[in-house]
Short mmCIF file of N, CA, C and O in Angstrom, two decimals:
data_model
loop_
_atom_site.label_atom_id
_atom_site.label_comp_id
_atom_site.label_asym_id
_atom_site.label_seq_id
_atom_site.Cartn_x
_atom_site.Cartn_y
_atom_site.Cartn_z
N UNK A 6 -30.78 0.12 16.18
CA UNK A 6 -31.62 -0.83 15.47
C UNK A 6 -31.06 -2.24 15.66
O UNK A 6 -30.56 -2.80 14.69
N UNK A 7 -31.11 -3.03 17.14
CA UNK A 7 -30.93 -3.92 17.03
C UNK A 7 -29.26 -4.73 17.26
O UNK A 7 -28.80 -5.87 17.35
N UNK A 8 -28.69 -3.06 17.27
CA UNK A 8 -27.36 -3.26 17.64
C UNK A 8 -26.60 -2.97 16.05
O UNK A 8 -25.44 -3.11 15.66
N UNK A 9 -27.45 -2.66 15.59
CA UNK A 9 -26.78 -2.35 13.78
C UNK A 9 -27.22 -0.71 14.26
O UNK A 9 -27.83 -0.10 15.14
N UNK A 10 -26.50 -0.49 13.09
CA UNK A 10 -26.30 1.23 12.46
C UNK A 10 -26.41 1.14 10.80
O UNK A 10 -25.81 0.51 9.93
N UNK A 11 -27.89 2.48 10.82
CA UNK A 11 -27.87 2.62 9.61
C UNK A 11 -27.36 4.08 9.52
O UNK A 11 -27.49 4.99 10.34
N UNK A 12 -26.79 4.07 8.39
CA UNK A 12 -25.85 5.01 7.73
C UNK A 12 -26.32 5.99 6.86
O UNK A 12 -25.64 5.48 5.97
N UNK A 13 -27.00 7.19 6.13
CA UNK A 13 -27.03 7.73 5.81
C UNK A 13 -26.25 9.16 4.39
O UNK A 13 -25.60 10.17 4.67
N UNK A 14 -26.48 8.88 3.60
CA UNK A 14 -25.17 9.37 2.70
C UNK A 14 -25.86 9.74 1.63
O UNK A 14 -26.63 9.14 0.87
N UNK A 15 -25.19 11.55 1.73
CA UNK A 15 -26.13 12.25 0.66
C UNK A 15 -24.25 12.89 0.18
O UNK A 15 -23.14 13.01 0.68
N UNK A 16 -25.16 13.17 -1.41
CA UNK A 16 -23.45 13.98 -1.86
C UNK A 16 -24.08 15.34 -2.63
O UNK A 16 -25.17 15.37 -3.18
N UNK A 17 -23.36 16.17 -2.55
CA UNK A 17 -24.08 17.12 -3.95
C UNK A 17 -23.31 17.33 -5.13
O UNK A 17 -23.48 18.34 -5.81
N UNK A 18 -22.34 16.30 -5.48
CA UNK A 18 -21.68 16.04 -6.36
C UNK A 18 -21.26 14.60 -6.68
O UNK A 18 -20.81 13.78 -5.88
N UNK A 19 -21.44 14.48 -7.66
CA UNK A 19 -21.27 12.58 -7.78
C UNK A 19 -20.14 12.28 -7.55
O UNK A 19 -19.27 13.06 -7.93
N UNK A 20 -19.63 10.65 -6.64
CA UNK A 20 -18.92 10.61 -6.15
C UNK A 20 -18.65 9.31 -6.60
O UNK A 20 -19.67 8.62 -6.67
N UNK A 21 -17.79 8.84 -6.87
CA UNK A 21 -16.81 7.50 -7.36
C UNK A 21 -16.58 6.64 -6.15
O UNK A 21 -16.84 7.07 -5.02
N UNK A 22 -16.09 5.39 -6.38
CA UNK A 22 -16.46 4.46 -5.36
C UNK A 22 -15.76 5.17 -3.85
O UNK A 22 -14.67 5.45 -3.35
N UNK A 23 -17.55 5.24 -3.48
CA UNK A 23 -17.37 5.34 -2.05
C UNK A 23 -16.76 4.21 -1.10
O UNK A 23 -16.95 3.06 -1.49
N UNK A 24 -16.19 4.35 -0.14
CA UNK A 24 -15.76 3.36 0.57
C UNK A 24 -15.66 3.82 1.94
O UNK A 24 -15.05 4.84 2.28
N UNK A 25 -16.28 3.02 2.72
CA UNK A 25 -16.38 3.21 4.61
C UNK A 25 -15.80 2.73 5.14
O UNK A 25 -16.07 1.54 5.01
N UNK A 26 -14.73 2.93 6.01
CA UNK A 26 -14.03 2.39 7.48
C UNK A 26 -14.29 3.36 8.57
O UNK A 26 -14.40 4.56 8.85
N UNK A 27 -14.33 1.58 9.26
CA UNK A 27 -14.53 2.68 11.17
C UNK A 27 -13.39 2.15 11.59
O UNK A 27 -13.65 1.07 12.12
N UNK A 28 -12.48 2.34 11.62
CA UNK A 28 -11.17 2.22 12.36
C UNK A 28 -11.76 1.90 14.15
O UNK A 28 -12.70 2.45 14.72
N UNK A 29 -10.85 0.86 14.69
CA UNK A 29 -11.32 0.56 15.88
C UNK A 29 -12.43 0.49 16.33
O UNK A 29 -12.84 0.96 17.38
N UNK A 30 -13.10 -0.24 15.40
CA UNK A 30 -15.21 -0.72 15.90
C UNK A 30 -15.09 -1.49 14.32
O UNK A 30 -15.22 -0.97 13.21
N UNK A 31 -14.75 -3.20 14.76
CA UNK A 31 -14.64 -3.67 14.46
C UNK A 31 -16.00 -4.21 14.03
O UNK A 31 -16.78 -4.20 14.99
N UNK A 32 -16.64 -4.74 12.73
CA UNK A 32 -17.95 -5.00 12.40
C UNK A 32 -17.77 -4.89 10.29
O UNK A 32 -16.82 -4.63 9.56
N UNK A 33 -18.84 -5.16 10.11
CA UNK A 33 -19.34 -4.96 8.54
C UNK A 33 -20.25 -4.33 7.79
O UNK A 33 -21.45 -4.31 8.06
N UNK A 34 -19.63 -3.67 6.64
CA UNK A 34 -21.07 -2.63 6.19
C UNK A 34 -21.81 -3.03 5.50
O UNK A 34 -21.03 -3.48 4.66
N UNK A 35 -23.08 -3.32 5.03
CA UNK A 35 -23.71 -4.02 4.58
C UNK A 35 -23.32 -3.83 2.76
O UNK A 35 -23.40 -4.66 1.85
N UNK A 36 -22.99 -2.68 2.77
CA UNK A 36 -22.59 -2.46 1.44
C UNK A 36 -21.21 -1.33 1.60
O UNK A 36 -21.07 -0.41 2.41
N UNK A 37 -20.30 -1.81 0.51
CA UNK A 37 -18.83 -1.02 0.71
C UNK A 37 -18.43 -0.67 -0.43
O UNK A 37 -17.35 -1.17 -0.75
N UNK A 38 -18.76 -0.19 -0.96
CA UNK A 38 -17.58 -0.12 -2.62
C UNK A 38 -18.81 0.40 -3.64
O UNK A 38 -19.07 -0.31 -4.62
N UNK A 39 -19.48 1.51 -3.43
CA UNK A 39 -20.41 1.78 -4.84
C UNK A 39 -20.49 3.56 -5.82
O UNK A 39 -19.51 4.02 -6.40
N UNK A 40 -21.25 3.93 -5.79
CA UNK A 40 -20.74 5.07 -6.48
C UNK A 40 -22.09 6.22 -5.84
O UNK A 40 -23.24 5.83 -6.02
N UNK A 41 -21.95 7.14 -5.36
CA UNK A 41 -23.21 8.03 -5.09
C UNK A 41 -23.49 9.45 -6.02
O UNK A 41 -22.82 10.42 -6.34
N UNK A 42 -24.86 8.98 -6.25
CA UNK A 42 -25.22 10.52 -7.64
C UNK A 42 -25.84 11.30 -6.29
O UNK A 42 -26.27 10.98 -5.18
N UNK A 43 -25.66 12.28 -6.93
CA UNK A 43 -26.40 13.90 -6.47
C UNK A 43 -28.35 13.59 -6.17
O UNK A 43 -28.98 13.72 -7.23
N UNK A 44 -28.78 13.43 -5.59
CA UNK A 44 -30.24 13.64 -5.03
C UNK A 44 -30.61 12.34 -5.32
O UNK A 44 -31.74 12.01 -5.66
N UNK A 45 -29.22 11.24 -5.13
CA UNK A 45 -29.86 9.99 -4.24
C UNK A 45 -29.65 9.50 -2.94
O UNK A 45 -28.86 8.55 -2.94
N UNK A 46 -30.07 9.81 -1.84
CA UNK A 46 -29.56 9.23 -0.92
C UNK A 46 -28.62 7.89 -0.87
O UNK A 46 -28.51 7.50 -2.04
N UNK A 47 -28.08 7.25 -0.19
CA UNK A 47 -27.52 6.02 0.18
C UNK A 47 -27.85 5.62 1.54
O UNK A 47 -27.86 6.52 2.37
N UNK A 48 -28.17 4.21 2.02
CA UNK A 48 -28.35 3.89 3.41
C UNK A 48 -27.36 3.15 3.09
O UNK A 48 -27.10 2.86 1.92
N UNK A 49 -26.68 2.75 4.09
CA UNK A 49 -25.66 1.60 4.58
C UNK A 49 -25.68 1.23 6.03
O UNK A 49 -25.49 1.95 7.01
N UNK A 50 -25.92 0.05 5.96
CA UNK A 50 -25.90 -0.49 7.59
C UNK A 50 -24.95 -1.32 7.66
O UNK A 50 -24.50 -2.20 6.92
N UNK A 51 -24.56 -0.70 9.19
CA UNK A 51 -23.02 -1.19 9.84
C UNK A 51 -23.35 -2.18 10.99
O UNK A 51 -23.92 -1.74 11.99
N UNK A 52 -23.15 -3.02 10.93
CA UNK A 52 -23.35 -4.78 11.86
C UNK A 52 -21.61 -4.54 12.23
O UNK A 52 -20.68 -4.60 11.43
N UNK A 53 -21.55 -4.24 13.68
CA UNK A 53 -20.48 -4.23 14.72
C UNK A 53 -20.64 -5.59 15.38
O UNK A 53 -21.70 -6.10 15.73
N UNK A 54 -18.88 -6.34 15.53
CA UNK A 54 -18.76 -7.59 15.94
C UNK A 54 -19.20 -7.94 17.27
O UNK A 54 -19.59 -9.00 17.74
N UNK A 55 -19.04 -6.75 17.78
CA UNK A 55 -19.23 -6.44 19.35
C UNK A 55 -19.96 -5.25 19.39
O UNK A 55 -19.83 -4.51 18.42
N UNK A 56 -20.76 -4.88 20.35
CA UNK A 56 -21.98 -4.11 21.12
C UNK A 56 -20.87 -2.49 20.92
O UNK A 56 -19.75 -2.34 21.41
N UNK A 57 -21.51 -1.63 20.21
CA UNK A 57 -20.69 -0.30 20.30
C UNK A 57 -21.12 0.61 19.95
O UNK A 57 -21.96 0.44 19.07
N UNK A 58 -20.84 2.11 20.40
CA UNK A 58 -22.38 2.71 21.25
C UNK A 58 -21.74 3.89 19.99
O UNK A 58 -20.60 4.29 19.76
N UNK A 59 -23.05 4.19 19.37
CA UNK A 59 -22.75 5.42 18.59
C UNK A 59 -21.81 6.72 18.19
O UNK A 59 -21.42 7.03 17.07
N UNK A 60 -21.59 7.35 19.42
CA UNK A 60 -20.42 7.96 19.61
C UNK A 60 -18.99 7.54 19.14
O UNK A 60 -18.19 8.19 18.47
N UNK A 61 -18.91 6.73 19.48
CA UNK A 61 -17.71 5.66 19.34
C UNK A 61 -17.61 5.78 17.51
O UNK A 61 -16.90 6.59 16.92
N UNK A 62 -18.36 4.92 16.97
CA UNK A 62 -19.01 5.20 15.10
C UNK A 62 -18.85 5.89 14.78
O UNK A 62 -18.18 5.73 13.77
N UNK A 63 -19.16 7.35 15.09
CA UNK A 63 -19.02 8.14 14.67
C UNK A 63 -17.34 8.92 14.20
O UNK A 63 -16.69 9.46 13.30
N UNK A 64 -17.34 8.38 15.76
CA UNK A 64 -15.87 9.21 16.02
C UNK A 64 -14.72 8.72 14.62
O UNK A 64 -13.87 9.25 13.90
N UNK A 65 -15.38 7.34 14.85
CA UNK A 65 -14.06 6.16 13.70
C UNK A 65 -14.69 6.43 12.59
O UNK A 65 -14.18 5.60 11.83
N UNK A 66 -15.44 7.01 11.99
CA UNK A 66 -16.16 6.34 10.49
C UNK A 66 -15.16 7.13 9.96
O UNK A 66 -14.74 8.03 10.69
N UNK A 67 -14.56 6.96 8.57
CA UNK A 67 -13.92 7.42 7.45
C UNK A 67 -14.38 7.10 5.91
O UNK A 67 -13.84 6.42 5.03
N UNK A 68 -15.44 7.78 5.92
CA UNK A 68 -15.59 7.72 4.26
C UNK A 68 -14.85 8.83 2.78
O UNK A 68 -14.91 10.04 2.58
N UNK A 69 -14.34 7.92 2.17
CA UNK A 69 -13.35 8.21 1.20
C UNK A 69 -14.12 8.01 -0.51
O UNK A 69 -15.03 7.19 -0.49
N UNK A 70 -14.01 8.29 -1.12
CA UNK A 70 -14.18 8.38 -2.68
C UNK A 70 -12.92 8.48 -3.38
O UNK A 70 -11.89 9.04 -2.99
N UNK A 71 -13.16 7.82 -4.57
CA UNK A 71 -12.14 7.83 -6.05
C UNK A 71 -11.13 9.07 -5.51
O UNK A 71 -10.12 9.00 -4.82
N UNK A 72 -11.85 10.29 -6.12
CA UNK A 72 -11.15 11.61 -5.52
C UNK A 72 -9.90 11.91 -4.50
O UNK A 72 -8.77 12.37 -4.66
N UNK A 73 -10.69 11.42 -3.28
CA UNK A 73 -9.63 11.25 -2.20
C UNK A 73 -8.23 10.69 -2.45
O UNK A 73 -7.29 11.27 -1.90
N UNK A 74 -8.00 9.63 -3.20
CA UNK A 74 -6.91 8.75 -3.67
C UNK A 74 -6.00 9.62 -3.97
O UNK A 74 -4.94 9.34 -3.41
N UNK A 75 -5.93 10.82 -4.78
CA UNK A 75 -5.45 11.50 -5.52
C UNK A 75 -5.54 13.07 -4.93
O UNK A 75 -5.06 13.86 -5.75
N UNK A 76 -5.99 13.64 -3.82
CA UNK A 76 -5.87 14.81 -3.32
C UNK A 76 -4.43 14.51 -2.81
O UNK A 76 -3.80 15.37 -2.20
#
């Protein structure tokens, strides 16, 4: 879309501040830091500084929640 990535994010358990990194695909998420309930989706679009091809996104994305902190 333009050289952006939209993001997609379903939970089946509510989840405390979500937070996204793509390690090595340098860029910004349109939204970073919120909380996801059970049978709401989330979109987030990722604006990369430089041209970078899906695969790549994928490979780097790391999404973490509250939870994670503490496993």
């Amino acid at each position: 879309e333009g050289g952006r990535f939209r993001i997609r994010l379903e939970s089946a358990a509510f989840a405390k501040d979500v937070h996204l990194e793509a390690d090595g695909v340098p860029g910004r998420f349109g939204d970073n830091f919120f909380d996801l309930a059970p049978g709401w989706p989330k979109e987030v679009v990722f604006e990369p500084d430089e041209p970078a091809d899906r695969a790549a996104l994928e490979k780097a994305l790391a999404i973490r929640s509250l939870r994670d902190s503490y496993d």
